[in-house]
XYZ file of C-alpha atoms in Angstrom:
437
model
C 117.798 180.714 116.740
C 114.782 181.173 114.527
C 117.061 179.711 111.735
C 117.376 176.973 113.813
C 113.369 176.508 114.261
C 112.981 176.846 110.145
C 115.577 174.174 109.659
C 113.892 171.490 112.100
C 110.602 172.595 111.104
C 111.592 171.191 107.558
C 113.080 168.363 108.664
C 109.958 167.378 110.816
C 107.565 168.280 107.147
C 110.429 166.211 105.467
C 110.198 163.157 107.644
C 106.434 163.959 107.725
C 105.796 163.012 103.972
C 108.229 160.041 103.782
C 106.317 158.847 106.247
C 102.904 159.593 104.346
C 104.509 158.249 101.556
C 105.209 155.250 102.783
C 101.858 154.294 104.441
C 100.057 155.146 101.392
C 99.307 151.736 99.714
C 96.097 150.557 100.531
C 96.956 146.725 99.778
C 100.712 145.365 99.196
C 100.921 141.696 97.519
C 104.263 140.349 99.112
C 104.629 137.028 96.885
C 107.172 134.301 98.379
C 108.217 131.679 96.172
C 109.149 128.102 97.103
C 110.516 126.829 94.251
C 114.411 125.372 94.304
C 115.270 123.692 92.140
C 112.020 121.950 90.784
C 111.608 122.457 87.076
C 107.858 122.159 87.163
C 107.440 124.406 89.978
C 109.769 126.869 89.380
C 107.941 127.156 85.451
C 104.821 128.378 87.447
C 106.752 131.075 89.440
C 108.370 132.411 86.245
C 105.127 132.240 85.290
C 104.176 134.214 87.728
C 106.713 136.901 87.542
C 106.497 137.350 83.882
C 102.670 137.810 84.435
C 102.999 140.402 87.753
C 104.899 142.296 85.181
C 102.032 142.906 83.520
C 100.121 143.676 86.179
C 100.437 147.872 86.130
C 99.338 147.942 89.925
C 98.471 151.636 91.112
C 99.504 153.994 93.251
C 97.371 151.981 96.111
C 98.629 148.671 95.500
C 102.396 147.546 96.266
C 103.684 144.173 94.674
C 106.781 142.949 96.191
C 108.356 139.471 95.034
C 110.901 136.800 95.730
C 111.923 134.650 92.923
C 113.699 131.682 93.366
C 114.513 129.786 89.728
C 116.725 126.901 89.562
C 120.637 127.268 89.704
C 120.386 131.012 89.713
C 120.562 133.680 92.696
C 117.508 134.267 94.538
C 116.542 137.919 94.040
C 114.029 140.364 95.641
C 112.086 142.554 92.969
C 109.177 145.356 92.530
C 106.709 146.054 90.236
C 105.430 148.893 89.690
C 103.047 150.756 86.821
C 105.791 151.116 84.867
C 106.736 147.388 84.809
C 109.316 145.243 86.961
C 112.155 146.408 88.429
C 115.155 143.834 90.688
C 115.770 145.581 93.817
C 118.384 143.783 95.287
C 120.217 140.276 94.476
C 120.694 137.680 97.212
C 124.414 136.571 97.145
C 123.505 132.594 97.018
C 120.219 130.276 95.672
C 118.653 130.752 99.182
C 116.940 127.647 101.084
C 113.275 129.393 101.174
C 112.328 126.499 102.938
C 114.194 128.198 106.342
C 112.289 130.857 108.251
C 115.076 133.225 108.426
C 115.081 133.550 104.272
C 111.357 134.294 105.024
C 111.532 136.702 107.836
C 114.193 138.662 105.712
C 111.854 139.064 102.674
C 109.154 140.039 104.817
C 111.515 142.579 106.527
C 112.312 143.958 103.439
C 108.928 143.990 102.051
C 107.142 145.853 104.765
C 110.293 148.049 105.133
C 109.764 148.912 101.691
C 106.185 149.139 101.019
C 103.867 148.763 104.131
C 100.095 148.878 103.618
C 97.013 148.705 105.302
C 95.933 145.384 103.756
C 98.528 142.755 103.119
C 97.961 139.873 100.740
C 100.674 137.269 101.345
C 101.088 134.204 98.836
C 103.078 131.404 99.236
C 104.070 130.043 95.442
C 105.807 125.940 96.025
C 104.887 122.860 97.595
C 102.581 122.109 99.952
C 101.506 118.927 101.829
C 98.800 120.346 104.459
C 99.847 119.928 108.286
C 101.255 116.133 107.596
C 104.088 114.677 105.340
C 103.234 111.256 103.997
C 100.251 109.572 102.309
C 99.643 108.079 98.564
C 99.281 110.291 96.237
C 95.354 110.897 94.990
C 96.458 112.609 91.662
C 98.908 110.351 90.079
C 101.130 113.732 89.138
C 102.027 113.971 92.611
C 103.490 110.581 93.555
C 107.122 112.052 92.820
C 107.046 114.395 95.589
C 105.207 112.145 98.047
C 107.543 109.165 97.623
C 110.894 111.615 97.096
C 111.388 110.548 92.972
C 113.217 112.856 90.624
C 113.507 115.950 91.847
C 112.464 115.386 95.429
C 115.253 113.132 96.801
C 115.686 113.389 100.331
C 112.431 115.488 101.530
C 110.625 112.409 102.527
C 113.700 110.846 103.401
C 114.768 108.039 106.105
C 114.663 110.810 108.648
C 111.123 111.213 110.228
C 110.053 114.238 109.342
C 108.765 116.932 112.120
C 105.747 117.690 110.294
C 103.917 119.073 107.209
C 104.305 122.655 105.477
C 105.261 124.423 102.617
C 108.968 123.124 100.740
C 110.920 124.151 97.676
C 111.638 120.375 97.219
C 114.736 119.310 95.126
C 118.433 119.793 96.172
C 116.752 122.402 98.999
C 114.649 119.447 100.911
C 113.765 121.504 103.557
C 109.923 122.770 104.702
C 108.640 125.846 106.281
C 106.313 124.409 108.586
C 103.256 126.322 109.708
C 104.704 126.606 113.678
C 107.581 128.218 111.498
C 105.797 130.610 108.935
C 103.267 131.212 112.473
C 106.685 132.630 114.613
C 107.903 134.514 112.050
C 104.854 136.477 111.074
C 104.570 136.802 115.143
C 107.997 139.007 114.619
C 107.314 141.270 111.370
C 105.805 144.237 112.900
C 102.261 145.247 110.757
C 102.571 141.406 109.774
C 101.205 139.832 113.072
C 97.513 139.273 111.052
C 97.696 139.913 107.521
C 94.131 140.576 105.261
C 94.302 137.430 103.432
C 97.078 134.584 103.154
C 96.919 132.276 99.643
C 98.640 129.410 98.555
C 99.318 128.660 95.534
C 100.277 125.370 96.625
C 98.733 121.956 97.201
C 97.166 120.492 99.714
C 97.043 123.365 101.998
C 92.900 124.205 102.304
C 93.515 121.409 105.553
C 91.739 122.396 108.664
C 94.691 121.520 110.870
C 96.878 123.593 108.703
C 94.874 126.507 109.116
C 93.940 126.371 112.840
C 97.601 126.815 113.266
C 97.991 130.231 111.583
C 94.555 131.509 112.394
C 95.730 133.749 114.501
C 98.248 135.486 111.479
C 95.492 136.144 108.077
C 91.807 137.096 108.411
C 91.387 135.099 105.048
C 92.916 132.135 103.937
C 92.533 130.915 100.181
C 93.763 127.597 98.961
C 92.740 123.824 97.636
C 92.108 121.275 99.393
C 93.502 119.637 96.419
C 96.719 119.049 94.094
C 97.444 122.698 92.260
C 100.090 121.570 90.739
C 100.768 123.653 87.238
C 97.165 126.119 87.870
C 98.509 129.188 88.610
C 96.164 132.103 89.591
C 95.525 134.842 87.472
C 97.782 137.537 89.323
C 97.714 140.300 86.661
C 93.765 140.359 86.683
C 94.073 139.887 90.931
C 96.254 143.053 90.951
C 94.004 144.553 88.799
C 91.107 143.738 91.005
C 92.879 145.218 93.946
C 93.531 148.667 91.795
C 90.057 149.003 90.870
C 88.752 148.356 94.147
C 91.277 149.841 97.024
C 89.151 149.756 99.628
C 88.055 145.960 99.540
C 89.079 143.769 102.351
C 89.603 140.461 102.568
C 86.297 138.675 102.143
C 85.333 140.645 99.320
C 88.715 140.613 97.380
C 88.570 136.213 98.420
C 85.586 135.953 96.873
C 86.898 137.546 93.736
C 89.898 135.619 93.920
C 88.501 132.182 94.282
C 85.566 133.024 91.173
C 88.206 134.450 88.899
C 90.300 132.234 89.785
C 88.297 129.122 89.378
C 87.061 130.039 85.966
C 90.321 131.044 84.711
C 91.905 127.805 84.693
C 89.239 125.393 83.710
C 89.817 121.817 84.222
C 92.668 122.341 86.188
C 91.820 124.111 89.713
C 90.040 121.190 91.582
C 88.781 122.664 95.041
C 89.262 126.515 95.866
C 88.043 128.482 98.511
C 88.552 131.074 100.437
C 87.881 130.333 104.641
C 87.552 133.197 107.555
C 90.255 132.944 109.880
C 88.087 133.899 113.249
C 85.471 131.008 112.569
C 88.117 127.935 112.582
C 87.930 127.772 116.652
C 84.193 127.116 116.293
C 84.618 124.435 113.157
C 87.747 122.410 115.239
C 85.349 122.756 119.041
C 82.488 120.885 116.518
C 85.261 118.432 114.911
C 86.628 118.242 118.759
C 82.676 117.208 120.079
C 82.180 115.017 117.209
C 85.597 112.740 118.097
C 84.300 112.687 121.860
C 80.989 111.408 120.797
C 82.321 108.958 118.429
C 84.872 107.330 120.949
C 82.024 107.095 123.446
C 80.707 104.746 121.559
C 81.053 100.858 122.250
C 83.088 99.800 119.082
C 86.209 100.271 120.456
C 86.386 97.331 122.381
C 88.988 94.659 121.998
C 87.144 92.218 122.974
C 84.797 89.686 121.242
C 81.893 91.873 119.098
C 78.710 90.948 117.584
C 78.457 91.014 114.199
C 76.310 93.895 114.271
C 79.093 96.173 115.943
C 81.548 94.891 113.450
C 79.459 95.496 110.385
C 78.887 99.234 112.379
C 82.906 99.820 112.294
C 83.411 98.782 109.054
C 80.590 101.359 107.884
C 82.191 103.397 109.955
C 85.469 103.411 108.583
C 83.605 103.575 105.346
C 82.588 107.240 105.855
C 86.093 108.012 104.702
C 85.883 106.774 101.471
C 82.068 108.285 101.110
C 83.574 111.590 101.615
C 86.414 112.375 98.700
C 89.889 111.694 99.457
C 91.995 114.885 98.572
C 95.841 115.670 99.166
C 97.882 112.313 99.470
C 94.893 110.361 100.599
C 95.221 111.427 104.394
C 92.787 113.911 104.411
C 89.113 113.732 103.191
C 86.820 116.855 102.793
C 85.293 117.458 106.266
C 81.993 118.689 104.930
C 81.384 115.326 103.282
C 83.087 113.294 105.827
C 80.360 114.729 108.657
C 77.609 114.242 106.176
C 78.538 110.589 105.750
C 78.911 110.209 109.493
C 75.558 111.776 110.224
C 73.987 109.250 108.033
C 75.699 106.228 109.433
C 74.946 107.434 112.966
C 71.053 108.235 112.297
C 71.167 104.961 110.215
C 72.351 102.968 113.353
C 70.039 105.195 115.754
C 73.493 106.997 117.453
C 71.557 110.717 117.551
C 74.249 112.365 119.923
C 76.797 111.081 116.660
C 74.247 112.613 114.184
C 74.216 115.962 116.139
C 77.479 116.542 116.049
C 78.225 115.638 112.980
C 75.329 118.277 111.774
C 76.702 120.647 114.133
C 80.697 120.382 112.527
C 78.858 120.864 108.851
C 77.356 123.817 110.380
C 80.269 125.395 111.165
C 82.087 124.662 107.769
C 79.286 126.892 106.324
C 79.552 129.593 108.401
C 83.791 129.739 107.957
C 83.644 129.071 104.294
C 82.852 132.235 102.426
C 83.144 130.659 98.800
C 83.963 127.447 97.714
C 84.498 126.119 94.302
C 84.605 122.798 93.145
C 84.814 120.209 89.774
C 85.095 116.626 88.558
C 84.906 114.193 91.232
C 85.597 116.853 93.731
C 81.486 118.238 93.387
C 79.953 119.160 96.483
C 82.838 119.407 98.919
C 82.861 122.263 101.377
C 85.913 123.732 101.107
C 88.242 122.197 104.158
C 89.639 118.686 104.715
C 90.299 117.061 107.708
C 92.791 114.252 108.665
C 90.714 110.688 108.278
C 93.206 108.356 106.680
C 91.583 104.948 106.161
C 93.083 101.241 106.446
C 93.768 102.024 102.214
C 96.350 105.063 103.197
C 99.942 103.735 103.629
C 101.442 104.774 106.634
C 98.118 104.665 108.378
C 98.918 101.754 110.632
C 101.801 99.813 110.246
C 101.444 95.629 110.359
C 105.115 94.530 110.371
C 106.030 90.811 109.823
C 106.039 88.923 112.690
C 105.124 91.779 114.965
C 102.322 90.809 116.456
C 101.336 93.741 118.594
C 100.379 97.137 117.261
C 102.311 99.912 116.453
C 101.514 103.639 115.563
C 102.670 104.976 112.651
C 104.888 108.142 112.230
C 101.656 109.487 110.058
C 99.891 109.464 113.400
C 102.530 110.230 115.603
C 103.037 113.631 113.084
C 99.410 114.538 113.408
C 99.647 114.150 117.250
C 101.842 117.153 117.165
C 99.728 119.452 115.053
C 98.267 122.560 117.382
C 94.679 121.221 116.161
C 95.332 117.878 118.220
C 96.669 119.686 120.816
C 93.144 121.267 121.287
C 90.824 118.633 120.119
C 89.705 115.162 120.844
C 90.055 114.360 116.900
C 93.234 112.764 117.575
C 92.362 110.407 119.658
C 89.811 109.160 117.779
C 91.953 108.541 115.047
C 94.217 106.399 117.468
C 91.549 104.652 118.756
C 90.053 104.189 115.402
C 93.931 102.658 113.884
C 94.542 100.530 116.422
C 91.235 98.891 116.425
C 91.216 98.447 112.506
C 94.733 97.249 112.782
C 93.028 94.196 115.200
C 89.569 94.034 113.525
C 89.839 94.806 109.772
């Protein structure tokens, strides 16, 4: 009996030590590549992998990733202080836009290297909350229009919404709703410390709002991120040297160092506190409500002054910097332009609501960096297409009645649209612009 008790005690001690060793990481980076068969983005994934091999993380930091390169089996890997190690070769080149494959990877990573704080990094294409529009940067045109390497991504079937995607032969998008559902299912990842996007257009209010309960902080760009890799070696080294840092401190370093690391490349980059996004959404909703209350939306005969005011209001979207695919604008700059418009035309309720939006964004954004024509951007974009945005309003020959576009229909399905008045304002704006502008 005494021998059995000693044996049980020994087993207990071994299990306790094993559990402690699994929980010893203070930070873990889980990098999920959505690179498909697009050679441009795959080149960035290879670059990331090579830099991570040189990162030499300390025992406090775990680094695991999914490598998704063209015409190669998908691989799970781990990077230790000694170097890179391919842990598992998947049987095929998996479609990383499939949420089941994201679930499989994150389950494997969190089981292999659990940590107190998680940095979840997505590497691939991004669209923000919706798919469509006109690229604001020429090099993004192929992705939006389904050009070489992107055939079928935006095809004849109406897309259900925007998100993250591998492009190419995979022709799939990991939507924000799918990402939200996956993280809910994995114990310990229901809310990661920091979620970062090495992908275009993902620092978009509507996209982040849908994920607001799955991360404490977000890092990403309002604009294109093509061929603009993050300095992963330095970022991992920072966590090794500052393992007690929280997402706020790491996010600030992340933005400052990445922006300096990619001169002339990254146009906007910011870190946003997720807990403040509901306040931003509420402020935008109030602004939408105040705008809809204006006597500008009657379909009857208008005075010339009212028509002039409407044109100036639509022009606020052009005064704010267009980002992504022309369907988003910087939210802070838009609110500032609307404030000036409302002040000019003696509309104090609208002006006050616009000021409240600017204040809410300022509270939510921990740090933002921008350059070139994007200087002054506040760090978060919002859906505000103009009459010049393809797909915003559809005016078919021989069809006099207004017909809303798929772009607006997509937007109406987002959580943000369901929870705020902003989509109702966009619908009114679209119809009135079709009739009068």
